[in-house]
GROMACS .gro file of C-alpha atoms in nm:
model
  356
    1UNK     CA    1   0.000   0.000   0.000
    2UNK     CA    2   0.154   0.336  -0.119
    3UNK     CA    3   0.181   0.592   0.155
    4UNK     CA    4   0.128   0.910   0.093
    5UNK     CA    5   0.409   1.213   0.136
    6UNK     CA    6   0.296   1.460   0.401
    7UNK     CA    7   0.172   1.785   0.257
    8UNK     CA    8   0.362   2.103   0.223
    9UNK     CA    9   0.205   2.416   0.386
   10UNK     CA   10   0.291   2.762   0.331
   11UNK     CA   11   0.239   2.990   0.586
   12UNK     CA   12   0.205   3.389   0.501
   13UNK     CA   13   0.245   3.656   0.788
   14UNK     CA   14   0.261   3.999   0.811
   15UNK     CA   15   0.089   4.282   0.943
   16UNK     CA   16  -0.233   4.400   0.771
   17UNK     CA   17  -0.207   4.565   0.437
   18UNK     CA   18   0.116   4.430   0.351
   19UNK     CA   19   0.009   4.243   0.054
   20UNK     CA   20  -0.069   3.883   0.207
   21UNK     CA   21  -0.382   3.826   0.017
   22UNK     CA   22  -0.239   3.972  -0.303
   23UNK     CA   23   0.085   3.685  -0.281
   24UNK     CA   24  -0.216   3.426  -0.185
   25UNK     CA   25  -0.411   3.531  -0.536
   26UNK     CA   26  -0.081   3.536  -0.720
   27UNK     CA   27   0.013   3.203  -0.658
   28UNK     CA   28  -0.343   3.046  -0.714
   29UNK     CA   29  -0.346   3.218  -1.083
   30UNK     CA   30  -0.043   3.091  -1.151
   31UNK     CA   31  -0.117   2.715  -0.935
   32UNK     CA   32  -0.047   2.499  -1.289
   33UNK     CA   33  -0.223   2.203  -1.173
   34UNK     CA   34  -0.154   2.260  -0.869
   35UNK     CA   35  -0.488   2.151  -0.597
   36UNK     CA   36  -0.425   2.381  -0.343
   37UNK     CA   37  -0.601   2.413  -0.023
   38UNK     CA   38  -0.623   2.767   0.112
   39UNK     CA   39  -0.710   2.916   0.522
   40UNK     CA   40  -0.782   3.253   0.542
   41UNK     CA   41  -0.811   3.351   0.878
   42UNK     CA   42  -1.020   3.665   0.950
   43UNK     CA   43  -0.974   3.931   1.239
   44UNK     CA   44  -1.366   4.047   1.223
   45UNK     CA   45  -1.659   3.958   1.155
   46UNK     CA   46  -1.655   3.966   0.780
   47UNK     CA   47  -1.515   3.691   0.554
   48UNK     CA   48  -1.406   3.953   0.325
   49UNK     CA   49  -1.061   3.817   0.204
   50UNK     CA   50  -1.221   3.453   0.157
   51UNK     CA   51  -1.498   3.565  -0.015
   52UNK     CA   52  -1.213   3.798  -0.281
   53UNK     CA   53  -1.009   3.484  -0.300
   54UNK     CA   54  -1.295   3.251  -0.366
   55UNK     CA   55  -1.374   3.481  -0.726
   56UNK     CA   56  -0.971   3.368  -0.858
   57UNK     CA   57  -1.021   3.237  -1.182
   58UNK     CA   58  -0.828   2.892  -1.016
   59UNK     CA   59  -1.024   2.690  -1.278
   60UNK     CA   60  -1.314   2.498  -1.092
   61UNK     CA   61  -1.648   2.547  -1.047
   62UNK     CA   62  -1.759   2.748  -0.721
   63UNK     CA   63  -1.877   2.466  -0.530
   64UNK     CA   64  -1.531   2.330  -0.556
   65UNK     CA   65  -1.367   2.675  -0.443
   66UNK     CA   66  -1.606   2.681  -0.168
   67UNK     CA   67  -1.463   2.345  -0.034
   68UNK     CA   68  -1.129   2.466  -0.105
   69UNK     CA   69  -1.117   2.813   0.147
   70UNK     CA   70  -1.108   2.757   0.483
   71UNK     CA   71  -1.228   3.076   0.681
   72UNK     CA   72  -1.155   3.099   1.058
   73UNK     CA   73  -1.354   3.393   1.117
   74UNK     CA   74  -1.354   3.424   1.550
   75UNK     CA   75  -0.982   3.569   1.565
   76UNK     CA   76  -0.602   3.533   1.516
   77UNK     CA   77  -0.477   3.141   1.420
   78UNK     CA   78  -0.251   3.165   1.708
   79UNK     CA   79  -0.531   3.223   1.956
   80UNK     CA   80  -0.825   3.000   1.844
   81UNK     CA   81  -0.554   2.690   1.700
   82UNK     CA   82  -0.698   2.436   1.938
   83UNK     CA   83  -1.114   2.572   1.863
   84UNK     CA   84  -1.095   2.599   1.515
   85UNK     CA   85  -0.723   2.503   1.329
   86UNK     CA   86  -0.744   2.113   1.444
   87UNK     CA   87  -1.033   2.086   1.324
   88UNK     CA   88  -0.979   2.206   1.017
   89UNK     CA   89  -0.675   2.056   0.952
   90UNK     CA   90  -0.865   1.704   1.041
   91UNK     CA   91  -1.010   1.758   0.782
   92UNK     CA   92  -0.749   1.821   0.505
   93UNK     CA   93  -0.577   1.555   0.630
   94UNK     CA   94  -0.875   1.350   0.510
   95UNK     CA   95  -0.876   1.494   0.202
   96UNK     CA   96  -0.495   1.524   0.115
   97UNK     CA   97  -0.502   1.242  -0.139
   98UNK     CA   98  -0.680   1.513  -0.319
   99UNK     CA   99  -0.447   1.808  -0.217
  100UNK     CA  100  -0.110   1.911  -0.334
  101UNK     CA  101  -0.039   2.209  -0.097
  102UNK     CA  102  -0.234   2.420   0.147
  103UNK     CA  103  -0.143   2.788   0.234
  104UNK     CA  104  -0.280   2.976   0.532
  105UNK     CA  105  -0.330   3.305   0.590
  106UNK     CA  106  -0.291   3.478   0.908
  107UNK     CA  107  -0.489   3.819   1.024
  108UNK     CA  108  -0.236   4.109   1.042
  109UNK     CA  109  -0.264   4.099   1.389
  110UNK     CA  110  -0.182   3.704   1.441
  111UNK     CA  111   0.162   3.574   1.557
  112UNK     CA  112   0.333   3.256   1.367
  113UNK     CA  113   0.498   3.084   1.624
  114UNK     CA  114   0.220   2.922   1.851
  115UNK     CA  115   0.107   2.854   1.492
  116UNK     CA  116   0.391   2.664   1.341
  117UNK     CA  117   0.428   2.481   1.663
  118UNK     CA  118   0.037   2.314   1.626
  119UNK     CA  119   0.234   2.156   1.333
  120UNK     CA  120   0.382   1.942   1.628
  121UNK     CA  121   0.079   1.756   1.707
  122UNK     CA  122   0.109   1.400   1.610
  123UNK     CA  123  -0.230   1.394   1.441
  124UNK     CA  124  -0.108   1.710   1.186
  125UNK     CA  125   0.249   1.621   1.187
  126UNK     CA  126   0.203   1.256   1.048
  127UNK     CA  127   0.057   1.417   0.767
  128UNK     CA  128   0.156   1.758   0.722
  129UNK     CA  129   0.513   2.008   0.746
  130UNK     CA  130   0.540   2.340   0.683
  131UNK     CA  131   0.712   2.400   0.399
  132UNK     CA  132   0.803   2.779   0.507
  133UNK     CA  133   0.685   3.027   0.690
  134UNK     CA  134   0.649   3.369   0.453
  135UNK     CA  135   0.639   3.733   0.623
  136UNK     CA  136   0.528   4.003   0.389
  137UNK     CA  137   0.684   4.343   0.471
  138UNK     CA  138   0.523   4.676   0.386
  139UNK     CA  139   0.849   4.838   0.234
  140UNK     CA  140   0.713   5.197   0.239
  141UNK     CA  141   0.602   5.182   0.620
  142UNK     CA  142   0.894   5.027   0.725
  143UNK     CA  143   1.079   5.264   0.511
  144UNK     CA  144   0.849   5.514   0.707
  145UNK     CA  145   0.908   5.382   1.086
  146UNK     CA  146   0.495   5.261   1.094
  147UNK     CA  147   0.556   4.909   1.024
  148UNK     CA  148   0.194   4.885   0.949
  149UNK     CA  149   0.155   5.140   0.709
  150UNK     CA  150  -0.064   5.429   0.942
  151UNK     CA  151   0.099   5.726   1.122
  152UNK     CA  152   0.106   5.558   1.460
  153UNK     CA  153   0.255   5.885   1.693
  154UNK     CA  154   0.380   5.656   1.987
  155UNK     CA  155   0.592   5.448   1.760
  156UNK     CA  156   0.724   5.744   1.571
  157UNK     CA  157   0.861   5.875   1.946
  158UNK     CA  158   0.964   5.551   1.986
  159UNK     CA  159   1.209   5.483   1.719
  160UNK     CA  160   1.318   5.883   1.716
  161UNK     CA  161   1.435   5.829   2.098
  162UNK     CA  162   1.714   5.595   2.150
  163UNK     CA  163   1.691   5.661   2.507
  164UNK     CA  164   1.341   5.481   2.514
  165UNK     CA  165   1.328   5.152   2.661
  166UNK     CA  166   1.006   5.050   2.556
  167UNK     CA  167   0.891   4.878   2.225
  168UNK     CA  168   0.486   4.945   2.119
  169UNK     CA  169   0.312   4.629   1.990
  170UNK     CA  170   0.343   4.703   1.638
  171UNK     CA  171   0.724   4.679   1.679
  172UNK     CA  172   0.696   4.346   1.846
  173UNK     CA  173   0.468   4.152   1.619
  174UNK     CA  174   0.669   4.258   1.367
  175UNK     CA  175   1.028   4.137   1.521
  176UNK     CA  176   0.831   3.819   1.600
  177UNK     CA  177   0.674   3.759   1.258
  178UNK     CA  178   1.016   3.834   1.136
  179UNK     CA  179   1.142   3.543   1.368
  180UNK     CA  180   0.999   3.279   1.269
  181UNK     CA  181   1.002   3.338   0.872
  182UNK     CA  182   1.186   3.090   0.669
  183UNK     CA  183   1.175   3.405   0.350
  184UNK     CA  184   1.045   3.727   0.373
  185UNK     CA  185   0.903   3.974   0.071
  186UNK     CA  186   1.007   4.302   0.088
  187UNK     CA  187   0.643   4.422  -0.088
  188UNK     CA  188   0.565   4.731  -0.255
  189UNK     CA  189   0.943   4.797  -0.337
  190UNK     CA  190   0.829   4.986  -0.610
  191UNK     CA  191   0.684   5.248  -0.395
  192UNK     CA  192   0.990   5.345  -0.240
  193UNK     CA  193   1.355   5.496  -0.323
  194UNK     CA  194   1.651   5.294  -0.366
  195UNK     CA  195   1.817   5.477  -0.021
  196UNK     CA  196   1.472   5.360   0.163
  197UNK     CA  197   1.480   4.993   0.041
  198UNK     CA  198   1.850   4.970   0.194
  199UNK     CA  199   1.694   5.139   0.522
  200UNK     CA  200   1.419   4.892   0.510
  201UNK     CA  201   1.680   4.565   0.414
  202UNK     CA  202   1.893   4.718   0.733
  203UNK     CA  203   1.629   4.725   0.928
  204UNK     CA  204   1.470   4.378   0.875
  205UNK     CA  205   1.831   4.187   0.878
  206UNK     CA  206   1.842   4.334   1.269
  207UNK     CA  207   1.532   4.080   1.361
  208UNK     CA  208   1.665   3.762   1.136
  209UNK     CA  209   1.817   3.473   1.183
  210UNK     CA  210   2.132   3.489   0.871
  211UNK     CA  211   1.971   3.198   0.681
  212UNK     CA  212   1.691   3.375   0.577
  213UNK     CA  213   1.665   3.481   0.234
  214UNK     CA  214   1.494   3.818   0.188
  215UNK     CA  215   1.372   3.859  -0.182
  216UNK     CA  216   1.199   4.176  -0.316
  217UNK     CA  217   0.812   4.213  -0.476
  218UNK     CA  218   0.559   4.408  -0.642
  219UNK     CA  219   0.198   4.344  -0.538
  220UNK     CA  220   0.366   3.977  -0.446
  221UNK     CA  221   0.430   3.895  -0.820
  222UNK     CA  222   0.735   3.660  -0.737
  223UNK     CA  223   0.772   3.288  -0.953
  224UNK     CA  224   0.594   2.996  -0.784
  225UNK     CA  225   0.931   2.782  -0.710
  226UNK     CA  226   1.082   3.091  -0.552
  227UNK     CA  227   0.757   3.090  -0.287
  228UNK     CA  228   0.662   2.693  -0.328
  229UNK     CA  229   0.882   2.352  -0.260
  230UNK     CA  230   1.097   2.518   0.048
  231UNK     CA  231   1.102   2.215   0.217
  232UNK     CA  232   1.187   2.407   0.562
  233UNK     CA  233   1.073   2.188   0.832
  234UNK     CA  234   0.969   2.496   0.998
  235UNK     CA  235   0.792   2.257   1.300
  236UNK     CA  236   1.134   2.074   1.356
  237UNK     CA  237   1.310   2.431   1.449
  238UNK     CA  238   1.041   2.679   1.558
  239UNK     CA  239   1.115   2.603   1.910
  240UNK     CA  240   1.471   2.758   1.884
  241UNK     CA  241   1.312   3.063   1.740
  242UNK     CA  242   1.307   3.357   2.023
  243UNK     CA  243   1.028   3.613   2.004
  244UNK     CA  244   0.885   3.866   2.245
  245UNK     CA  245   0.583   3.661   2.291
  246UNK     CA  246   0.731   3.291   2.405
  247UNK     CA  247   0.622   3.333   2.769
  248UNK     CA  248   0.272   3.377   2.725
  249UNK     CA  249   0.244   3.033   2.596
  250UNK     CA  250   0.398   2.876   2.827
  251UNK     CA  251   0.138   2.723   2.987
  252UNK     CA  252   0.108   2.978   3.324
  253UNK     CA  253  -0.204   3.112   3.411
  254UNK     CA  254  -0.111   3.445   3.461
  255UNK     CA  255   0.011   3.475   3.127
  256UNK     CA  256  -0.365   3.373   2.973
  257UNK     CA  257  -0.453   3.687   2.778
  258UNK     CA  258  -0.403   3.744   2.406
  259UNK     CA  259  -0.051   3.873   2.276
  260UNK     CA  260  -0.288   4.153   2.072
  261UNK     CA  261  -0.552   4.232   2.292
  262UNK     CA  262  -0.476   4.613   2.254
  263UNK     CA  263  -0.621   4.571   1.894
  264UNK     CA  264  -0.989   4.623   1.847
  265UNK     CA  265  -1.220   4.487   1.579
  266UNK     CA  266  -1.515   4.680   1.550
  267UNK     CA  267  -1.804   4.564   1.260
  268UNK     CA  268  -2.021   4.867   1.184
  269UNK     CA  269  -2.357   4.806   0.958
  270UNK     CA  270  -2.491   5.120   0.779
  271UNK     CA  271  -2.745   5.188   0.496
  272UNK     CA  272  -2.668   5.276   0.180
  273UNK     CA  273  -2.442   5.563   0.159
  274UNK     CA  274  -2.293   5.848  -0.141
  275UNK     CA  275  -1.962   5.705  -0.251
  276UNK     CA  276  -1.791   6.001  -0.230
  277UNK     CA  277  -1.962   6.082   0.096
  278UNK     CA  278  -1.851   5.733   0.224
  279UNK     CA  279  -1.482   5.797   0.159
  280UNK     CA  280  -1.419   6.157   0.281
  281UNK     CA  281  -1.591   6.021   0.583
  282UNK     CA  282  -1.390   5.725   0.621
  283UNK     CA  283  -1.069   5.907   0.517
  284UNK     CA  284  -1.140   6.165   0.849
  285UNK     CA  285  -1.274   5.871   1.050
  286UNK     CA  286  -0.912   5.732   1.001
  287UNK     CA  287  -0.723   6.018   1.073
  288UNK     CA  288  -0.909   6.114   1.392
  289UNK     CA  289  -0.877   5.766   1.566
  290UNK     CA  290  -0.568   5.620   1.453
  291UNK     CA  291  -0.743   5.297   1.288
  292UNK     CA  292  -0.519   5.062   1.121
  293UNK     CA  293  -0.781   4.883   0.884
  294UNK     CA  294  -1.079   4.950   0.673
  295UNK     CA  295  -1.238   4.646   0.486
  296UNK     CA  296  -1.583   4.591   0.416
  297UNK     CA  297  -1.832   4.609   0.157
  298UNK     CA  298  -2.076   4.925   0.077
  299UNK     CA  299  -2.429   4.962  -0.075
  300UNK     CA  300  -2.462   5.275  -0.309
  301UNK     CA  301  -2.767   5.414  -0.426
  302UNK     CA  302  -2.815   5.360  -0.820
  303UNK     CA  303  -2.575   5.108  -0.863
  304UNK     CA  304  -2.644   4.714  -0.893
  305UNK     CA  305  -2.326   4.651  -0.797
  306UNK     CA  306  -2.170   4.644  -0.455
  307UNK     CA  307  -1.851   4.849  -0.348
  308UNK     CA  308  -1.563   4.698  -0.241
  309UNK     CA  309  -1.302   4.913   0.054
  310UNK     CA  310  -0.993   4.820   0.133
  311UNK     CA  311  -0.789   5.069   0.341
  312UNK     CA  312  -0.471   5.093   0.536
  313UNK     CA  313  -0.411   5.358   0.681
  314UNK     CA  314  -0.500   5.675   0.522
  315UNK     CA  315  -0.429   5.472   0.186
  316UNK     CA  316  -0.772   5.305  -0.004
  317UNK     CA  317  -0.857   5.095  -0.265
  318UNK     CA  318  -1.220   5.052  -0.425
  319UNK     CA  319  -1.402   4.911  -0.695
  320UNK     CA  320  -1.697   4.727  -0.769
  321UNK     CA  321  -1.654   4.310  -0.709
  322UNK     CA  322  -2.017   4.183  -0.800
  323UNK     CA  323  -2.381   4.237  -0.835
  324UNK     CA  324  -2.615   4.229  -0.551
  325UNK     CA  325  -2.809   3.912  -0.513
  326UNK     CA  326  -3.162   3.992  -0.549
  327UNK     CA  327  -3.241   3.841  -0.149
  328UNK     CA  328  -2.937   4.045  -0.039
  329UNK     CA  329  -2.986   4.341   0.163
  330UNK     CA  330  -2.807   4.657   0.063
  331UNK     CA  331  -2.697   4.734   0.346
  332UNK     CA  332  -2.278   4.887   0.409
  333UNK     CA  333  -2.082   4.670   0.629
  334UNK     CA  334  -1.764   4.738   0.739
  335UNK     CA  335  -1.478   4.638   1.007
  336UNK     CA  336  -1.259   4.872   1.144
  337UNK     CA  337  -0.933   4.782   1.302
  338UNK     CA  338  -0.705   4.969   1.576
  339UNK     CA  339  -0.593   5.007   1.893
  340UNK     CA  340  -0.879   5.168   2.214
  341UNK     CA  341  -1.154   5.228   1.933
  342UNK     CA  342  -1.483   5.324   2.064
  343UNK     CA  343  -1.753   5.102   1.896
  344UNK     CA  344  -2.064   5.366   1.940
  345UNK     CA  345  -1.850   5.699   1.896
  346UNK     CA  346  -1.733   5.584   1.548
  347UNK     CA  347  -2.044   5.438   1.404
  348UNK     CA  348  -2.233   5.773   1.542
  349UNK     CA  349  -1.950   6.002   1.394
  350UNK     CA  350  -1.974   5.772   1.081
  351UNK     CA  351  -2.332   5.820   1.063
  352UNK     CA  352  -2.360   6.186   1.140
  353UNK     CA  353  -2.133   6.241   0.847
  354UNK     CA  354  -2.339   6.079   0.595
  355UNK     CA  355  -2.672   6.214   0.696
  356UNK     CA  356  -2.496   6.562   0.667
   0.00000   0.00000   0.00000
């Protein structure tokens, strides 16, 4: 009886906005053959990234895409592993006659050590390795001192004072999803200058281990055998890897809380709404209380189609994905991401703004 090889998993990190979905969509338009199993794990409530990866053209029907993206929609992988990740990865195992690779996505917000280390279960392990762990950089807000592209003002201080002590939490995540990457992207490298992209290389080398290649990307476009076929291991070594993070999972009580609970994720439902209206609004909302994320989906009046937002930052993409369904509300839904938001004041300041 043939026994089967275990199956590779790529793992992509990095903080939100850095590109991760656009290097998951590259590599499933380019997949040549290749049955690939994908996890998108959401912070908030809306499957959003799923639902844009489930339209790839990845040639099969959308019943088969369907059973093909994984969403794990209550939080960060390395928080909910044993309530939702086993189970899911039961299941794949099942299946793996019929898979070739699987590639997860974690939230910005999620860190990939407790994550690589579930790989160690003897259930997973038997039949699965990690064939690399992937962090996505944001070149420009590196090259900028945010990390996660927004004008955070407590980082800024922090990395203009070499006195200070303290690191914020953006700082951390990102040495720690540097530190236990097996290749990072620097992303967006067309965005910046040549003098930046050295300050951002410098900069990321300081949180590596030296066997870590560090390759450079626009929107992700890399070739497939630079990103697939690592054969890393990553399971067999992660334990070795130090990050900021290691002692609260370690098992003590007192260490029980989240690594990210500082980060809010607020879902806000409004009715239709101007487009223009909608973005000046959203563009001051972002400004005013330092929010990190914008995704969601909005319903404008006179048009059958529904808006797609994606913003980091101050920065924001839009167009229009799809038509409504004719039993589908048109309604806007949105999730906001940041540190100490205030649910009610945002969705009242929202809403003031578009009744003006």
């Amino acid at each position: 009886m043939k026994t089967l090889a275990k199956t590779p998993v790529t793992i992509v990190t990095g903080f939100l906005g850095s590109g991760k979905t656009t290097l998951l969509r590259h590599i499933l338009d380019n997949a040549q053959g290749r049955r690939i199993a994908i996890i998108v794990n959401e912070f908030g409530e809306l499957g959003i990234d799923g639902e844009i990866l489930k339209q790839c053209a990845i040639g099969c029907t959308e019943e088969e895409a369907n059973g093909r993206v994984y969403e794990l929609a209550n939080g960060c992988l390395c928080c909910t592993v044993q309530e939702e990740f086993f189970p899911v990865m039961r299941e794949l195992v099942a299946r793996r006659g019929d898979i070739d690779h699987i590639l997860i996505e974690t939230s910005g917000l999620a860190l990939p050590k407790p994550l690589v280390q579930a790989f160690q279960w003897p259930e997973i392990r038997s039949a699965c390795t990690v064939d690399a762990v992937i962090t996505v950089v944001d070149s420009p807000a590196v090259a900028a001192g945010t990390f996660a592209a927004f004008p955070d003002q407590v980082d800024a201080q922090r990395k203009l004072d070499p006195n200070l002590d303290h690191e914020s939490p953006l700082h951390e995540l990102f040495a720690d999803q540097l530190a236990s990457a097996d290749l990072v992207i620097l992303n967006k490298t067309d965005l910046i200058s040549p003098a930046d992209l050295e300050k951002v290389r410098a900069e990321v080398a300081e949180e590596l281990p030296p066997a870590v290649k560090v390759i450079e990307a626009s929107s992700g476009r890399l070739p497939l055998d630079v990103l697939l076929g690592l054969d890393a291991g990553s399971e067999d070594h992660i334990d070795a890897r130090h990050s900021h993070h290691d002692h609260h999972h370690d098992g003590d009580d007192d260490h029980d809380d989240h690594d990210h609970d500082a980060f809010d994720s607020i879902s806000i439902e409004l009715p239709q709404a101007e487009e223009r209206a909608l973005m000046q609004a959203l563009s001051q909302l972002v400004v005013a209380h330092g929010i990190l994320r914008v995704k969601g989906f909005a319903a404008i009046p006179g048009k059958s189609m529904r808006l797609l937002i994606q913003g980091v930052g101050t920065r924001f993409d839009k167009h229009f994905d799809r038509a409504w369904a004719p039993d589908e509300p048109r309604t806007t839904k949105l999730v906001l991401i940041g540190q100490d938001l205030d649910a009610a004041l945002l969705e009242s300041t929202l809403r003031t703004a578009l009744s003006a």
